mmCIF file of N, CA and C in Angstrom:
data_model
loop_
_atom_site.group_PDB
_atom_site.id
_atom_site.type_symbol
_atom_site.label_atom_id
_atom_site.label_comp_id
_atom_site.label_asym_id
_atom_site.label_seq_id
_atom_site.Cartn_x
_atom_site.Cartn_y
_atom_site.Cartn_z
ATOM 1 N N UNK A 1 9.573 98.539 10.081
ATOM 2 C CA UNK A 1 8.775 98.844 8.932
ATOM 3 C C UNK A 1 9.517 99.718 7.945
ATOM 4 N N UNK A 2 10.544 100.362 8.241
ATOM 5 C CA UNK A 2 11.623 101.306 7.543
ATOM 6 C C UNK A 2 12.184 100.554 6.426
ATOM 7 N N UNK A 3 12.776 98.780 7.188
ATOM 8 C CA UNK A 3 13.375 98.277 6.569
ATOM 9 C C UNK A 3 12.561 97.995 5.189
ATOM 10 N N UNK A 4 11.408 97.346 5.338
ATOM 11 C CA UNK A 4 10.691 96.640 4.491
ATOM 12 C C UNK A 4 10.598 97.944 3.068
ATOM 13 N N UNK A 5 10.386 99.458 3.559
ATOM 14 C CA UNK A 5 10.413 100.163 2.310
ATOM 15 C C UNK A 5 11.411 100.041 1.496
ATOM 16 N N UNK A 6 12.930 100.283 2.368
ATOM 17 C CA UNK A 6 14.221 100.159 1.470
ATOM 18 C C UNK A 6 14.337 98.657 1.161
ATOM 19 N N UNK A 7 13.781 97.771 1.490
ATOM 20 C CA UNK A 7 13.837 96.719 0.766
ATOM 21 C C UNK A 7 13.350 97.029 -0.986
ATOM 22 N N UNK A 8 11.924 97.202 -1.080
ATOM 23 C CA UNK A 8 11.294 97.316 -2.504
ATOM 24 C C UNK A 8 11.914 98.189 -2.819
ATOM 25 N N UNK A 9 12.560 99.237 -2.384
ATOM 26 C CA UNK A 9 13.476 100.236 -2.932
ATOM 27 C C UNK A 9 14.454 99.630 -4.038
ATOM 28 N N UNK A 10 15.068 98.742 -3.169
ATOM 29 C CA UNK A 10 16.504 97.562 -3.723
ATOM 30 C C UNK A 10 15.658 96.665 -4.657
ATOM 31 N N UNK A 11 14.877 96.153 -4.326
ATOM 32 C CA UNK A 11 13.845 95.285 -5.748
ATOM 33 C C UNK A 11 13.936 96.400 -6.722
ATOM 34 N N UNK A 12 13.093 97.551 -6.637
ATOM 35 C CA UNK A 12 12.824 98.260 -7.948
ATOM 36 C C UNK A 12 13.949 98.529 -8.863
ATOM 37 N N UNK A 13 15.225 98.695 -8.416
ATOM 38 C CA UNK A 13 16.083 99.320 -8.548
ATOM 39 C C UNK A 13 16.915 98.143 -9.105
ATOM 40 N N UNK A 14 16.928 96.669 -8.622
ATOM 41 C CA UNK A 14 17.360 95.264 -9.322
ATOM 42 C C UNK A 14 16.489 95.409 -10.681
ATOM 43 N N UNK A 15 15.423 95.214 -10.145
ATOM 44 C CA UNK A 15 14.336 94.481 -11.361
ATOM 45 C C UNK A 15 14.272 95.698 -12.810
ATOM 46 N N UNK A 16 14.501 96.827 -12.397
ATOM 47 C CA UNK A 16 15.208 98.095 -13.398
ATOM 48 C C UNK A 16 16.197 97.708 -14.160
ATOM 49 N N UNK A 17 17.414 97.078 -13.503
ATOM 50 C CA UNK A 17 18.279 96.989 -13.832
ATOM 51 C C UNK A 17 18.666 95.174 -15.320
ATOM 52 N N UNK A 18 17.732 94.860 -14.180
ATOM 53 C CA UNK A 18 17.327 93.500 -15.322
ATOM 54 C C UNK A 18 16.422 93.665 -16.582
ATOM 55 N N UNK A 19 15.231 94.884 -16.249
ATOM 56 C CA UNK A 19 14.871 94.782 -17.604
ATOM 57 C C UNK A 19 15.687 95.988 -18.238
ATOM 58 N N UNK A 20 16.702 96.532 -18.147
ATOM 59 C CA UNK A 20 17.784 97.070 -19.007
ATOM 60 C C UNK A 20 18.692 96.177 -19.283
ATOM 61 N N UNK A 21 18.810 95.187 -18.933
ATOM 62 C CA UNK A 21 19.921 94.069 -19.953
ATOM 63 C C UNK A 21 19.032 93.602 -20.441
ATOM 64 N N UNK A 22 17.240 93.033 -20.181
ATOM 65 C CA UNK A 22 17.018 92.050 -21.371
ATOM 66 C C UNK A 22 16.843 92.828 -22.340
ATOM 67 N N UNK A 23 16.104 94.203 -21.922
ATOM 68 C CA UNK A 23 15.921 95.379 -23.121
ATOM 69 C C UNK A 23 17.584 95.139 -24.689
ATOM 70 N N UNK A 24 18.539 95.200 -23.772
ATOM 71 C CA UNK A 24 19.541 95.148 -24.851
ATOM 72 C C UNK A 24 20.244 94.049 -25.517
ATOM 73 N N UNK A 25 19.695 92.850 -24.879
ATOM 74 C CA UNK A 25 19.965 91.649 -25.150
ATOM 75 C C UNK A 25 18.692 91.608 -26.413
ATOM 76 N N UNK A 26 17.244 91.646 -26.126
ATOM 77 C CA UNK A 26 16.204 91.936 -27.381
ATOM 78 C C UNK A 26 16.629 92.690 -28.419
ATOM 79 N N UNK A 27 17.118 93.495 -28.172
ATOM 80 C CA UNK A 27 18.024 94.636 -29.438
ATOM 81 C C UNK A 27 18.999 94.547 -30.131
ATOM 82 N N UNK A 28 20.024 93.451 -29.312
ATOM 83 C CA UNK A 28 21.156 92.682 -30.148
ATOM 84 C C UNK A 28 20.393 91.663 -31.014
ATOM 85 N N UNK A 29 20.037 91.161 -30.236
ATOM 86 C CA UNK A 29 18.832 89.993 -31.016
ATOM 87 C C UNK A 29 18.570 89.877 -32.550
ATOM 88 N N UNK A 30 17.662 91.292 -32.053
ATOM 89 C CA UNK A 30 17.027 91.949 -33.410
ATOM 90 C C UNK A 30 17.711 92.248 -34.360
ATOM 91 N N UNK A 31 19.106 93.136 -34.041
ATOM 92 C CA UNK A 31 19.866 93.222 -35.035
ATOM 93 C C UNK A 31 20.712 92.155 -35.794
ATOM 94 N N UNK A 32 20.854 90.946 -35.000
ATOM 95 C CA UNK A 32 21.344 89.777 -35.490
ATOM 96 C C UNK A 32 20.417 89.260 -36.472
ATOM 97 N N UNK A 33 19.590 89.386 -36.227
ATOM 98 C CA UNK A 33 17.957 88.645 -37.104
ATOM 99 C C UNK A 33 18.281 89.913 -38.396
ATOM 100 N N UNK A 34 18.452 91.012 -37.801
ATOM 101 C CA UNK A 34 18.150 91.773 -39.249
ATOM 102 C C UNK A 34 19.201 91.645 -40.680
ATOM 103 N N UNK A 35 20.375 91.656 -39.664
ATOM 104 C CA UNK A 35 21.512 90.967 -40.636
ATOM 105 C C UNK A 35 21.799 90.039 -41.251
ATOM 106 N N UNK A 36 20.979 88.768 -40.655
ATOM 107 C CA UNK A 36 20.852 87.315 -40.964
ATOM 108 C C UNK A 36 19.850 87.541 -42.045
ATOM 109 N N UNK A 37 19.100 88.188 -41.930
ATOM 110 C CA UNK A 37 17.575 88.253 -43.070
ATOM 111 C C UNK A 37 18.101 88.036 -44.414
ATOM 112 N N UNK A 38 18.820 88.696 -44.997
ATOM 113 C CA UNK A 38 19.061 87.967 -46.553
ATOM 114 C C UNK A 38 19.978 87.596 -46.951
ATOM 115 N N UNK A 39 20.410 86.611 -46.310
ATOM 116 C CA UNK A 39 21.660 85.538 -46.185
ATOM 117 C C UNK A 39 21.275 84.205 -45.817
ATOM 118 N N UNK A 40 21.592 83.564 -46.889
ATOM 119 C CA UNK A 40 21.099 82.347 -46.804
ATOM 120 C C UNK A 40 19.925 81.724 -47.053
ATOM 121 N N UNK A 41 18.871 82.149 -47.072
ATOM 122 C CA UNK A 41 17.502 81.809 -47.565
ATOM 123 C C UNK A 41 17.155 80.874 -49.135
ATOM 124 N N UNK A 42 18.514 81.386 -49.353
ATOM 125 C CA UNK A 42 17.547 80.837 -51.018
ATOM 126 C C UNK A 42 17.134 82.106 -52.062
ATOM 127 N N UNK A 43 17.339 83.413 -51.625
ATOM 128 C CA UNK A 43 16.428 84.183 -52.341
ATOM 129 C C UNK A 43 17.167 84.551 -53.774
ATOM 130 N N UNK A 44 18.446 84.574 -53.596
ATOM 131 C CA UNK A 44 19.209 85.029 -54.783
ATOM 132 C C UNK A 44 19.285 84.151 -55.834
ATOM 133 N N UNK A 45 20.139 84.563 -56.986
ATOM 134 C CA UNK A 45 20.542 83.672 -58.149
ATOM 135 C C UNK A 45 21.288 82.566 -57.667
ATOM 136 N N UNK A 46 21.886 82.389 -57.002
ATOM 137 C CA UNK A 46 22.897 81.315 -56.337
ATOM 138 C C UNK A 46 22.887 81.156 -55.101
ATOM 139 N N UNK A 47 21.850 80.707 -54.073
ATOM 140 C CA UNK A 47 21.846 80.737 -52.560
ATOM 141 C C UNK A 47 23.763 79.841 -52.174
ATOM 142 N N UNK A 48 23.907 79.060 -52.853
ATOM 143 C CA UNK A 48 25.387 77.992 -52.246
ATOM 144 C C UNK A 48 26.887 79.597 -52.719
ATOM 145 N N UNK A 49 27.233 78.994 -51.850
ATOM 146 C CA UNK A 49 28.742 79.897 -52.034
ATOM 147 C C UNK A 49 30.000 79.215 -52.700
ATOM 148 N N UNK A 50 29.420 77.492 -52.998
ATOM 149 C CA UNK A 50 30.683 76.965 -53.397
ATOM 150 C C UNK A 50 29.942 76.668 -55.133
ATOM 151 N N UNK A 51 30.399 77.528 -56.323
ATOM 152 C CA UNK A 51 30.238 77.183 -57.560
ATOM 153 C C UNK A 51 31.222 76.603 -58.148
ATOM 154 N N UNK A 52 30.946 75.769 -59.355
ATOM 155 C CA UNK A 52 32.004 75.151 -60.045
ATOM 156 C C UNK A 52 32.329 73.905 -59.771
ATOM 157 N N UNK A 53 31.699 72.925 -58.484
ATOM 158 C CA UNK A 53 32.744 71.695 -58.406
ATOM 159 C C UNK A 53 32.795 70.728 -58.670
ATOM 160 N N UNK A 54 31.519 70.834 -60.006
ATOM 161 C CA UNK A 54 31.582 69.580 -60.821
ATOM 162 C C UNK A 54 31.634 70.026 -62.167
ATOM 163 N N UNK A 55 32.679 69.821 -63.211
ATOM 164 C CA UNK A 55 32.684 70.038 -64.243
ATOM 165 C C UNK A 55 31.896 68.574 -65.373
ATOM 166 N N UNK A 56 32.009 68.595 -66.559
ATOM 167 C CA UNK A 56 31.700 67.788 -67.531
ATOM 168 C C UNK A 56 32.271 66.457 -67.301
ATOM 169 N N UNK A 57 31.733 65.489 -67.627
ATOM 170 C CA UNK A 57 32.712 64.114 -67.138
ATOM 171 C C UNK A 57 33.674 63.918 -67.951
ATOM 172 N N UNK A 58 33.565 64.366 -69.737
ATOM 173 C CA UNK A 58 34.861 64.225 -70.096
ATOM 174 C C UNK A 58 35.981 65.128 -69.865
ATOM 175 N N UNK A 59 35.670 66.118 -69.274
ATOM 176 C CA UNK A 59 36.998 66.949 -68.844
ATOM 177 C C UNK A 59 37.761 66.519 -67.439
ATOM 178 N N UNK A 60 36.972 65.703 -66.478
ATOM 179 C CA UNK A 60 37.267 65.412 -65.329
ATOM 180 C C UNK A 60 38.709 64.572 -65.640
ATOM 181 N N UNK A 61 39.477 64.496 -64.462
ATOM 182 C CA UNK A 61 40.867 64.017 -64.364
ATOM 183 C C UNK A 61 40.716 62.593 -63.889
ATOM 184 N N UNK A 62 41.526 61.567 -64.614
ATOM 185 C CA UNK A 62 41.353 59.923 -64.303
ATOM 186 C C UNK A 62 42.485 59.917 -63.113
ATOM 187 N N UNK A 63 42.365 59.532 -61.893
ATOM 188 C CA UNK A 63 43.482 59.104 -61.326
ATOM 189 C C UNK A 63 43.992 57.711 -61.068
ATOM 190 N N UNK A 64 44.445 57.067 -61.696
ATOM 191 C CA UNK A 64 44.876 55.508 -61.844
ATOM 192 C C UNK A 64 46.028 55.051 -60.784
ATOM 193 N N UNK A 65 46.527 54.068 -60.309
ATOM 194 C CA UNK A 65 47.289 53.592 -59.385
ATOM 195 C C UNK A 65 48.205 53.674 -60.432
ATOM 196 N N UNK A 66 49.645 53.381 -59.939
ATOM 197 C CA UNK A 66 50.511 53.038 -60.688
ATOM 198 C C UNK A 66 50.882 51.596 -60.260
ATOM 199 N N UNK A 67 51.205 50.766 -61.698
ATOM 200 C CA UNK A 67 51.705 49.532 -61.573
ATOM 201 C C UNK A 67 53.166 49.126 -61.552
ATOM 202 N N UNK A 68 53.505 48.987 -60.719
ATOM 203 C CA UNK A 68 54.918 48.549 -60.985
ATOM 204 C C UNK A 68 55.654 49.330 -60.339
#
């Protein structure tokens, strides 16, 4: 019957130990989410990062084969 106490002893002391990693795994989490929050959404003047890559059609460059 000795054994069976230090058994739940060793549970409490696992199951402690597990909810201190998910505890900090939830907290990385969170901070990933918090950093992600206004990036990318759409909210700004320009959500895209690539401007410029279509200009006017008459300024655009003709590229023709060469003959001969």
């Amino acid at each position: 019957m000795a054994d069976s106490a230090g058994d739940n002893d060793s549970a409490e002391v696992t199951e402690g130990a597990e909810d201190d990693v998910k505890r900090k795994f939830r907290e990385a989490l969170e901070r990933k989410r918090g950093a992600a929050e206004g990036h990318g959404n759409g909210s700004g003047k320009s959500s895209s990062k690539v401007r410029g890559t279509h200009g006017r059609a008459d300024h655009q460059r003709q590229f023709r084969r060469k003959s001969g």
